[in-house]
mmCIF file of C-alpha atoms in Angstrom:
data_model
loop_
_atom_site.group_PDB
_atom_site.id
_atom_site.type_symbol
_atom_site.label_atom_id
_atom_site.label_comp_id
_atom_site.label_asym_id
_atom_site.label_seq_id
_atom_site.Cartn_x
_atom_site.Cartn_y
_atom_site.Cartn_z
ATOM 1 C CA ILE A 1 30.156 -6.721 9.337
ATOM 2 C CA ALA A 2 31.206 -5.954 12.894
ATOM 3 C CA LEU A 3 29.667 -2.484 12.728
ATOM 4 C CA GLY A 4 26.477 -3.970 11.316
ATOM 5 C CA ALA A 5 26.347 -6.491 14.168
ATOM 6 C CA VAL A 6 26.744 -3.705 16.720
ATOM 7 C CA VAL A 7 23.997 -1.586 15.126
ATOM 8 C CA PHE A 8 21.685 -4.621 14.978
ATOM 9 C CA ALA A 9 22.313 -5.426 18.644
ATOM 10 C CA ALA A 10 21.731 -1.809 19.669
ATOM 11 C CA THR A 11 18.436 -1.499 17.806
ATOM 12 C CA ALA A 12 16.924 -4.993 18.162
ATOM 13 C CA LEU A 13 18.085 -6.571 21.413
ATOM 14 C CA PRO A 14 16.715 -3.919 23.848
ATOM 15 C CA TRP A 15 13.167 -4.845 22.830
ATOM 16 C CA PHE A 16 13.645 -8.484 23.818
ATOM 17 C CA VAL A 17 15.377 -7.463 27.047
ATOM 18 C CA LEU A 18 12.411 -5.275 27.991
ATOM 19 C CA VAL A 19 9.943 -8.047 27.144
ATOM 20 C CA TYR A 20 11.908 -10.474 29.329
ATOM 21 C CA ARG A 21 12.062 -8.046 32.251
ATOM 22 C CA ARG A 22 8.338 -7.344 32.108
ATOM 23 C CA LEU A 23 6.845 -10.720 31.162
ATOM 24 C CA GLY A 24 9.548 -13.303 31.703
ATOM 25 C CA ALA A 25 10.832 -15.912 29.266
ATOM 26 C CA ALA A 26 7.446 -17.287 28.096
ATOM 27 C CA PRO A 27 6.816 -14.657 25.334
ATOM 28 C CA LEU A 28 10.355 -15.100 24.020
ATOM 29 C CA GLU A 29 9.973 -18.878 23.919
ATOM 30 C CA TYR A 30 6.646 -18.458 22.109
ATOM 31 C CA PHE A 31 8.180 -16.051 19.593
ATOM 32 C CA PHE A 32 11.480 -17.771 18.835
ATOM 33 C CA LEU A 33 10.346 -21.396 19.056
ATOM 34 C CA ARG A 34 6.746 -21.362 17.819
ATOM 35 C CA GLU A 35 6.625 -18.287 15.619
ATOM 36 C CA ASN A 36 10.069 -18.818 14.065
ATOM 37 C CA LEU A 37 11.546 -22.301 14.428
ATOM 38 C CA GLU A 38 8.260 -24.208 14.121
ATOM 39 C CA ARG A 39 7.095 -22.061 11.221
ATOM 40 C CA PHE A 40 10.380 -22.647 9.410
ATOM 41 C CA ALA A 41 10.851 -26.370 10.018
ATOM 42 C CA GLY A 42 7.489 -27.704 11.232
ATOM 43 C CA GLU A 43 4.222 -28.652 9.540
ATOM 44 C CA THR A 44 1.946 -26.857 12.001
ATOM 45 C CA TYR A 45 1.556 -23.345 10.574
ATOM 46 C CA ASP A 46 0.773 -22.258 6.994
ATOM 47 C CA ALA A 47 2.531 -25.298 5.534
ATOM 48 C CA GLY A 48 1.984 -27.108 2.242
ATOM 49 C CA ARG A 49 2.779 -24.210 -0.088
ATOM 50 C CA SER A 50 5.209 -24.682 -2.957
ATOM 51 C CA PRO A 51 8.731 -23.184 -3.017
ATOM 52 C CA ALA A 52 7.493 -20.852 -5.778
ATOM 53 C CA TYR A 53 4.765 -19.433 -3.519
ATOM 54 C CA TYR A 54 6.497 -16.090 -3.026
ATOM 55 C CA LEU A 55 6.736 -15.420 -6.761
ATOM 56 C CA GLY A 56 2.968 -15.261 -7.019
ATOM 57 C CA ALA A 57 2.715 -13.505 -3.674
ATOM 58 C CA TYR A 58 5.034 -10.710 -4.815
ATOM 59 C CA LEU A 59 3.143 -10.326 -8.062
ATOM 60 C CA ALA A 60 -0.009 -9.693 -6.012
ATOM 61 C CA VAL A 61 1.222 -7.706 -2.998
ATOM 62 C CA GLY A 62 3.839 -5.813 -5.017
ATOM 63 C CA LEU A 63 1.370 -4.357 -7.485
ATOM 64 C CA PRO A 64 1.748 -2.210 -9.485
ATOM 65 C CA TRP A 65 5.547 -2.222 -9.265
ATOM 66 C CA SER A 66 5.861 -6.005 -9.518
ATOM 67 C CA LEU A 67 4.763 -5.645 -13.158
ATOM 68 C CA LEU A 68 7.987 -3.739 -13.826
ATOM 69 C CA PHE A 69 10.389 -5.723 -11.645
ATOM 70 C CA PRO A 70 11.500 -8.474 -14.093
ATOM 71 C CA ARG A 71 12.604 -5.953 -16.688
ATOM 72 C CA ALA A 72 14.038 -3.648 -14.015
ATOM 73 C CA ALA A 73 16.175 -6.456 -12.569
ATOM 74 C CA PHE A 74 17.424 -7.536 -15.998
ATOM 75 C CA ARG A 75 18.276 -3.949 -16.922
ATOM 76 C CA LEU A 76 20.359 -3.200 -13.810
ATOM 77 C CA PRO A 77 23.874 -2.023 -14.701
ATOM 78 C CA ARG A 78 26.505 -4.658 -14.025
ATOM 79 C CA GLY A 79 28.047 -2.700 -11.162
ATOM 80 C CA GLU A 80 24.690 -2.453 -9.357
ATOM 81 C CA ARG A 81 23.595 -6.076 -9.551
ATOM 82 C CA THR A 82 24.968 -6.857 -6.123
ATOM 83 C CA ILE A 83 21.628 -5.643 -4.766
ATOM 84 C CA LEU A 84 20.139 -8.820 -6.209
ATOM 85 C CA ILE A 85 22.272 -10.755 -3.712
ATOM 86 C CA TRP A 86 20.291 -9.011 -0.979
ATOM 87 C CA LEU A 87 17.109 -10.430 -2.492
ATOM 88 C CA VAL A 88 18.514 -13.933 -2.974
ATOM 89 C CA LEU A 89 19.892 -14.166 0.567
ATOM 90 C CA MET A 90 16.412 -13.489 1.953
ATOM 91 C CA ALA A 91 14.207 -15.104 -0.710
ATOM 92 C CA VAL A 92 15.923 -18.515 -0.619
ATOM 93 C CA PRO A 93 15.452 -19.170 3.132
ATOM 94 C CA LEU A 94 11.863 -17.918 2.956
ATOM 95 C CA SER A 95 11.139 -20.243 0.032
ATOM 96 C CA LEU A 96 12.728 -23.238 1.792
ATOM 97 C CA ALA A 97 10.706 -22.674 4.978
ATOM 98 C CA ARG A 98 7.671 -24.909 5.420
ATOM 99 C CA GLY A 99 5.511 -22.054 6.716
ATOM 100 C CA LYS A 100 4.864 -19.348 4.140
ATOM 101 C CA ILE A 101 2.754 -16.180 4.480
ATOM 102 C CA ASP A 102 2.617 -13.334 1.970
ATOM 103 C CA TYR A 103 3.628 -10.593 4.420
ATOM 104 C CA TYR A 104 6.919 -12.383 5.100
ATOM 105 C CA LEU A 105 7.992 -10.575 1.927
ATOM 106 C CA LEU A 106 8.154 -7.255 3.770
ATOM 107 C CA PRO A 107 11.907 -7.502 4.535
ATOM 108 C CA LEU A 108 12.497 -7.793 0.780
ATOM 109 C CA ALA A 109 10.486 -4.661 0.001
ATOM 110 C CA PRO A 110 13.390 -2.161 0.303
ATOM 111 C CA ALA A 111 15.582 -4.042 -2.188
ATOM 112 C CA LEU A 112 12.679 -4.684 -4.564
ATOM 113 C CA SER A 113 11.750 -1.004 -4.428
ATOM 114 C CA VAL A 114 15.320 0.138 -5.128
ATOM 115 C CA VAL A 115 15.492 -2.079 -8.238
ATOM 116 C CA VAL A 116 12.203 -0.725 -9.634
ATOM 117 C CA ALA A 117 13.127 2.853 -8.713
ATOM 118 C CA ARG A 118 16.406 2.477 -10.608
ATOM 119 C CA PHE A 119 14.413 1.471 -13.680
ATOM 120 C CA LEU A 120 12.024 4.419 -13.338
ATOM 121 C CA ALA A 121 14.906 6.843 -12.809
ATOM 122 C CA ALA A 122 16.590 5.882 -16.087
ATOM 123 C CA ARG A 123 16.599 8.408 -18.888
ATOM 124 C CA ASP A 124 17.586 6.070 -21.696
ATOM 125 C CA TRP A 125 14.738 3.594 -22.028
ATOM 126 C CA SER A 126 15.240 1.250 -24.943
ATOM 127 C CA ALA A 127 12.488 0.021 -27.256
ATOM 128 C CA VAL A 128 12.217 -3.136 -25.120
ATOM 129 C CA ASP A 129 11.880 -1.038 -21.981
ATOM 130 C CA ARG A 130 9.063 0.975 -23.515
ATOM 131 C CA ARG A 131 7.223 -2.122 -24.723
ATOM 132 C CA TRP A 132 7.523 -3.701 -21.279
ATOM 133 C CA ALA A 133 6.189 -0.530 -19.641
ATOM 134 C CA GLN A 134 3.308 -0.398 -22.124
ATOM 135 C CA THR A 135 2.368 -3.990 -21.351
ATOM 136 C CA ALA A 136 2.523 -3.276 -17.623
ATOM 137 C CA CYS A 137 0.286 -0.221 -18.015
ATOM 138 C CA LEU A 138 -2.247 -2.188 -20.075
ATOM 139 C CA ALA A 139 -2.363 -4.926 -17.440
ATOM 140 C CA PHE A 140 -2.725 -2.286 -14.739
ATOM 141 C CA ALA A 141 -5.589 -0.577 -16.586
ATOM 142 C CA ALA A 142 -7.420 -3.886 -16.969
ATOM 143 C CA GLY A 143 -6.935 -4.599 -13.262
ATOM 144 C CA MET A 144 -8.290 -1.211 -12.263
ATOM 145 C CA LEU A 145 -11.455 -1.803 -14.291
ATOM 146 C CA LEU A 146 -11.932 -5.156 -12.583
ATOM 147 C CA VAL A 147 -11.735 -3.722 -9.052
ATOM 148 C CA PRO A 148 -15.367 -2.466 -8.898
ATOM 149 C CA LEU A 149 -16.557 -5.739 -10.438
ATOM 150 C CA ALA A 150 -14.614 -7.707 -7.830
ATOM 151 C CA THR A 151 -16.277 -5.847 -4.967
ATOM 152 C CA ARG A 152 -19.675 -6.893 -6.309
ATOM 153 C CA ARG A 153 -18.756 -10.485 -5.481
ATOM 154 C CA VAL A 154 -18.755 -9.585 -1.785
ATOM 155 C CA PRO A 155 -22.134 -9.884 0.014
ATOM 156 C CA LEU A 156 -23.848 -6.524 0.479
ATOM 157 C CA GLU A 157 -23.675 -6.719 4.272
ATOM 158 C CA TRP A 158 -19.884 -6.477 4.026
ATOM 159 C CA LEU A 159 -19.782 -3.716 1.389
ATOM 160 C CA ALA A 160 -19.474 0.047 1.738
ATOM 161 C CA PRO A 161 -22.590 2.196 1.081
ATOM 162 C CA ALA A 162 -23.677 2.999 -2.485
ATOM 163 C CA PRO A 163 -22.022 6.479 -2.651
ATOM 164 C CA ALA A 164 -18.651 4.927 -1.849
ATOM 165 C CA GLN A 165 -19.210 2.320 -4.545
ATOM 166 C CA VAL A 166 -19.835 5.084 -7.087
ATOM 167 C CA VAL A 167 -16.638 6.835 -5.987
ATOM 168 C CA LEU A 168 -14.714 3.584 -6.422
ATOM 169 C CA VAL A 169 -16.021 3.183 -9.972
ATOM 170 C CA LEU A 170 -15.029 6.736 -10.901
ATOM 171 C CA VAL A 171 -11.572 6.483 -9.336
ATOM 172 C CA SER A 172 -10.908 3.083 -10.916
ATOM 173 C CA VAL A 173 -11.909 4.333 -14.365
ATOM 174 C CA GLY A 174 -9.731 7.414 -13.889
ATOM 175 C CA ALA A 175 -6.749 5.253 -12.905
ATOM 176 C CA ALA A 176 -7.293 3.057 -15.966
ATOM 177 C CA LEU A 177 -7.465 6.099 -18.268
ATOM 178 C CA ALA A 178 -4.243 7.510 -16.793
ATOM 179 C CA ALA A 179 -2.521 4.175 -17.460
ATOM 180 C CA LEU A 180 -3.806 4.171 -21.064
ATOM 181 C CA VAL A 181 -2.400 7.675 -21.567
ATOM 182 C CA ALA A 182 0.971 6.367 -20.404
ATOM 183 C CA VAL A 183 0.669 3.512 -22.909
ATOM 184 C CA ARG A 184 0.524 5.968 -25.800
ATOM 185 C CA ARG A 185 3.710 7.768 -24.782
ATOM 186 C CA PRO A 186 5.631 5.601 -22.302
ATOM 187 C CA ALA A 187 8.283 7.454 -20.332
ATOM 188 C CA PRO A 188 9.666 6.781 -16.840
ATOM 189 C CA GLY A 189 8.003 9.740 -15.153
ATOM 190 C CA ARG A 190 4.685 9.282 -16.932
ATOM 191 C CA VAL A 191 4.564 5.562 -16.122
ATOM 192 C CA ALA A 192 5.521 6.155 -12.483
ATOM 193 C CA ILE A 193 2.782 8.761 -12.038
ATOM 194 C CA ALA A 194 0.143 6.625 -13.769
ATOM 195 C CA LEU A 195 0.895 3.444 -11.825
ATOM 196 C CA GLY A 196 1.687 5.071 -8.490
ATOM 197 C CA GLY A 197 -1.051 7.683 -8.563
ATOM 198 C CA GLY A 198 -3.717 5.309 -9.839
ATOM 199 C CA SER A 199 -2.999 2.576 -7.327
ATOM 200 C CA ALA A 200 -2.760 5.086 -4.467
ATOM 201 C CA ALA A 201 -6.132 6.608 -5.367
ATOM 202 C CA VAL A 202 -7.920 3.261 -5.633
ATOM 203 C CA PHE A 203 -6.303 1.920 -2.472
ATOM 204 C CA GLY A 204 -7.232 5.134 -0.673
ATOM 205 C CA VAL A 205 -10.913 4.635 -1.486
ATOM 206 C CA LEU A 206 -10.775 0.974 -0.467
ATOM 207 C CA ALA A 207 -8.975 1.770 2.783
ATOM 208 C CA ALA A 208 -11.246 4.692 3.658
ATOM 209 C CA PHE A 209 -14.619 3.075 2.931
ATOM 210 C CA PHE A 210 -14.559 -0.595 1.960
ATOM 211 C CA LEU A 211 -12.135 -2.106 4.454
ATOM 212 C CA PRO A 212 -13.831 -0.411 7.462
ATOM 213 C CA ALA A 213 -17.233 -1.618 6.218
ATOM 214 C CA PHE A 214 -15.901 -5.142 5.837
ATOM 215 C CA ARG A 215 -14.311 -4.988 9.268
ATOM 216 C CA ASP A 216 -17.470 -3.666 10.936
ATOM 217 C CA ALA A 217 -19.565 -6.460 9.387
ATOM 218 C CA GLN A 218 -17.215 -9.126 10.698
ATOM 219 C CA PRO A 219 -18.007 -10.527 14.185
ATOM 220 C CA ASN A 220 -14.452 -10.167 15.502
ATOM 221 C CA HIS A 221 -15.112 -7.184 17.771
ATOM 222 C CA ALA A 222 -18.341 -8.627 19.158
ATOM 223 C CA LEU A 223 -16.781 -12.035 19.703
ATOM 224 C CA THR A 224 -13.768 -10.527 21.449
ATOM 225 C CA ALA A 225 -16.073 -8.532 23.741
ATOM 226 C CA ASP A 226 -18.049 -11.685 24.571
ATOM 227 C CA VAL A 227 -14.874 -13.612 25.387
ATOM 228 C CA VAL A 228 -13.584 -10.800 27.617
ATOM 229 C CA ARG A 229 -16.946 -10.625 29.431
ATOM 230 C CA GLU A 230 -17.020 -14.390 29.978
ATOM 231 C CA ARG A 231 -13.484 -14.402 31.348
ATOM 232 C CA ARG A 232 -14.404 -11.614 33.735
ATOM 233 C CA TYR A 233 -16.587 -14.176 35.526
ATOM 234 C CA GLU A 234 -14.278 -17.153 34.842
ATOM 235 C CA PRO A 235 -10.680 -15.849 34.567
ATOM 236 C CA ASP A 236 -9.212 -19.357 34.177
ATOM 237 C CA ALA A 237 -11.221 -20.137 31.037
ATOM 238 C CA VAL A 238 -9.056 -21.203 28.081
ATOM 239 C CA ILE A 239 -10.143 -20.386 24.512
ATOM 240 C CA VAL A 240 -9.889 -23.219 21.999
ATOM 241 C CA ALA A 241 -10.693 -23.493 18.291
ATOM 242 C CA CYS A 242 -10.161 -26.146 15.665
ATOM 243 C CA THR A 243 -10.757 -23.749 12.776
ATOM 244 C CA ASP A 244 -10.764 -19.966 12.703
ATOM 245 C CA PRO A 245 -11.981 -18.764 9.286
ATOM 246 C CA ALA A 246 -12.410 -15.131 10.418
ATOM 247 C CA ARG A 247 -8.975 -14.970 12.113
ATOM 248 C CA VAL A 248 -10.582 -14.039 15.421
ATOM 249 C CA GLN A 249 -7.574 -15.289 17.347
ATOM 250 C CA ARG A 250 -5.540 -12.342 16.079
ATOM 251 C CA ASP A 251 -8.049 -9.885 17.522
ATOM 252 C CA LEU A 252 -8.083 -11.758 20.803
ATOM 253 C CA LEU A 253 -4.293 -11.695 20.922
ATOM 254 C CA PHE A 254 -3.832 -8.011 20.091
ATOM 255 C CA ASP A 255 -6.965 -6.500 21.636
ATOM 256 C CA ALA A 256 -7.427 -8.700 24.700
ATOM 257 C CA ARG A 257 -3.956 -10.261 25.128
ATOM 258 C CA LEU A 258 -5.506 -13.738 24.997
ATOM 259 C CA VAL A 259 -4.012 -16.692 23.144
ATOM 260 C CA VAL A 260 -6.327 -19.148 21.374
ATOM 261 C CA GLN A 261 -5.271 -22.781 21.582
ATOM 262 C CA GLU A 262 -5.561 -24.512 18.212
ATOM 263 C CA ARG A 263 -7.012 -27.901 19.153
ATOM 264 C CA CYS A 264 -9.445 -30.255 17.456
ATOM 265 C CA ASP A 265 -10.031 -32.715 20.316
ATOM 266 C CA LEU A 266 -13.088 -30.696 21.287
ATOM 267 C CA TRP A 267 -15.199 -33.619 22.530
ATOM 268 C CA GLY A 268 -12.752 -34.377 25.315
ATOM 269 C CA LEU A 269 -12.432 -30.733 26.269
ATOM 270 C CA ALA A 270 -16.204 -30.263 26.358
ATOM 271 C CA SER A 271 -16.524 -32.769 29.200
ATOM 272 C CA ALA A 272 -13.371 -31.654 31.043
ATOM 273 C CA SER A 273 -13.508 -30.124 34.499
ATOM 274 C CA GLN A 274 -11.283 -27.249 33.365
ATOM 275 C CA PRO A 275 -13.269 -24.277 32.017
ATOM 276 C CA PHE A 276 -13.064 -23.820 28.249
ATOM 277 C CA LEU A 277 -14.509 -21.366 25.758
ATOM 278 C CA PHE A 278 -15.099 -22.902 22.320
ATOM 279 C CA LEU A 279 -15.097 -21.172 18.931
ATOM 280 C CA LEU A 280 -17.189 -23.564 16.847
ATOM 281 C CA GLY A 281 -18.010 -23.909 13.183
ATOM 282 C CA ALA A 282 -21.394 -25.133 11.960
ATOM 283 C CA GLY A 283 -20.605 -28.857 12.119
ATOM 284 C CA GLU A 284 -18.872 -28.610 15.471
ATOM 285 C CA ALA A 285 -21.743 -26.614 16.954
ATOM 286 C CA ALA A 286 -24.315 -29.171 15.790
ATOM 287 C CA SER A 287 -22.514 -31.995 17.579
ATOM 288 C CA LEU A 288 -21.235 -30.212 20.693
ATOM 289 C CA LEU A 289 -23.910 -27.688 21.690
ATOM 290 C CA PRO A 290 -26.175 -30.250 23.420
ATOM 291 C CA GLN A 291 -23.542 -30.520 26.167
ATOM 292 C CA LEU A 292 -22.267 -26.929 26.096
ATOM 293 C CA ARG A 293 -23.680 -23.556 27.101
ATOM 294 C CA PRO A 294 -24.186 -21.442 23.960
ATOM 295 C CA ILE A 295 -23.057 -17.847 24.376
ATOM 296 C CA ALA A 296 -23.607 -16.195 20.985
ATOM 297 C CA ASP A 297 -23.944 -16.930 17.280
ATOM 298 C CA TYR A 298 -22.206 -14.941 14.544
ATOM 299 C CA ARG A 299 -21.909 -14.749 10.774
ATOM 300 C CA ALA A 300 -18.503 -14.153 9.229
ATOM 301 C CA LEU A 301 -16.829 -14.067 5.866
ATOM 302 C CA PRO A 302 -13.656 -16.163 5.807
ATOM 303 C CA ALA A 303 -10.461 -14.131 5.761
ATOM 304 C CA THR A 304 -9.735 -15.652 2.330
ATOM 305 C CA ALA A 305 -12.716 -13.675 0.975
ATOM 306 C CA LEU A 306 -10.367 -10.762 0.195
ATOM 307 C CA THR A 307 -7.904 -12.899 -1.779
ATOM 308 C CA LEU A 308 -8.106 -13.258 -5.545
ATOM 309 C CA GLY A 309 -9.209 -16.866 -5.264
ATOM 310 C CA GLY A 310 -11.790 -16.011 -2.649
ATOM 311 C CA ILE A 311 -13.297 -13.208 -4.728
ATOM 312 C CA LEU A 312 -13.436 -15.355 -7.879
ATOM 313 C CA ALA A 313 -15.135 -18.160 -5.961
ATOM 314 C CA GLY A 314 -17.729 -15.778 -4.525
ATOM 315 C CA PRO A 315 -17.302 -15.584 -0.742
ATOM 316 C CA GLU A 316 -20.146 -16.974 1.348
ATOM 317 C CA PRO A 317 -20.800 -16.206 5.038
ATOM 318 C CA VAL A 318 -20.121 -19.003 7.509
ATOM 319 C CA PRO A 319 -21.754 -19.427 10.931
ATOM 320 C CA LEU A 320 -19.671 -19.273 14.107
ATOM 321 C CA THR A 321 -20.722 -20.033 17.661
ATOM 322 C CA LEU A 322 -19.102 -19.184 20.963
ATOM 323 C CA ALA A 323 -19.876 -21.706 23.692
ATOM 324 C CA ALA A 324 -18.612 -22.714 27.133
ATOM 325 C CA ASN A 325 -18.452 -25.893 29.220
ATOM 326 C CA PHE A 326 -19.070 -24.043 32.489
ATOM 327 C CA PRO A 327 -21.955 -22.082 34.029
ATOM 328 C CA THR A 328 -21.626 -18.355 34.526
ATOM 329 C CA GLY A 329 -22.817 -15.682 36.897
ATOM 330 C CA ASP A 330 -22.918 -13.125 34.089
ATOM 331 C CA PRO A 331 -26.394 -11.502 34.120
ATOM 332 C CA VAL A 332 -26.101 -10.639 30.412
ATOM 333 C CA ALA A 333 -25.441 -14.271 29.512
ATOM 334 C CA GLU A 334 -28.286 -15.473 31.761
ATOM 335 C CA LEU A 335 -30.734 -13.006 30.197
ATOM 336 C CA LYS A 336 -29.697 -14.143 26.741
ATOM 337 C CA ARG A 337 -30.139 -17.798 27.752
ATOM 338 C CA ARG A 338 -33.696 -17.114 28.909
ATOM 339 C CA LYS A 339 -34.572 -15.245 25.728
ATOM 340 C CA ASP A 340 -33.157 -18.027 23.578
ATOM 341 C CA ARG A 341 -35.092 -20.622 25.568
ATOM 342 C CA LYS A 342 -38.368 -18.715 25.174
ATOM 343 C CA ARG A 343 -37.756 -18.301 21.452
ATOM 344 C CA ALA A 344 -37.031 -22.010 21.098
ATOM 345 C CA LEU A 345 -40.224 -22.863 22.959
ATOM 346 C CA ARG A 346 -42.290 -20.580 20.723
ATOM 347 C CA GLU A 347 -40.755 -22.083 17.609
ATOM 348 C CA GLY A 348 -41.474 -25.566 19.009
ATOM 349 C CA GLU A 349 -45.119 -24.694 19.584
ATOM 350 C CA ARG A 350 -45.469 -23.592 15.964
#
């Protein structure tokens, strides 16, 4: 334990020391208090999910290996079951925390992977092991066939071009066929190749073509550029948002080093003397724009569009508006204001 504490201190603490020396205590307070303590004990961030949330999350983010984990854990030799303590010691606090996000499972990934790898390295699969592997391969094959159908639920503007869609169909069918071959003669190596190779191939196509297309269609880059340009002329402007369906605040944080304040008292801020930039939804824009300066309008798919529930529901684009409560000397913004005014006048004359 002492050696572990020393190794932890040597590898982890220097980062926080460097952050403190460069930026002071504010980032550390933000990280430890807001991003840790408040997420664990408060109701502010990602709260309201059940204690069993991570079971479903692992089934989804751990695919395809999560299909094998229950049997793999049960089959562990008695002398190797102490690795399950590793999982329990991390899973219990995560499940008790009020704030829950699927990627919080990442620290459990090494232990989960070791358990599944132990199962796939066995040479003495029993009849129950083979039946479990067959069921997992059948479920995997069905999932692979559903992937191209799921992408068709996404609006065309956010999809990859037609050639990439054809490639996805071919790769998904190939992955499903490989899994069906493993069903006929289930063996550890054959199952590992079918599940690992199939999922890697499909994910490779999605990552190479579909995710970039989705990302390019989202307004995050354009909105971040507009915010940076506005702050160039008004450096004290604070960015506020009541809702953020496209998760723009993450792009602003990582790309522009700007923190979005999550506030819903927008009426009071709109009339404040302090300069504010507002990220508005459709309803907020309809009520607030008469007293604000509109900067740009965008269309975005909510970040939940790529979840299972979002795909089944059929994701629909939502309008977003960037506005400000202060004038600007930006010539680009002034030119846009004049064009919008002329267009509004023409539409009014019609």
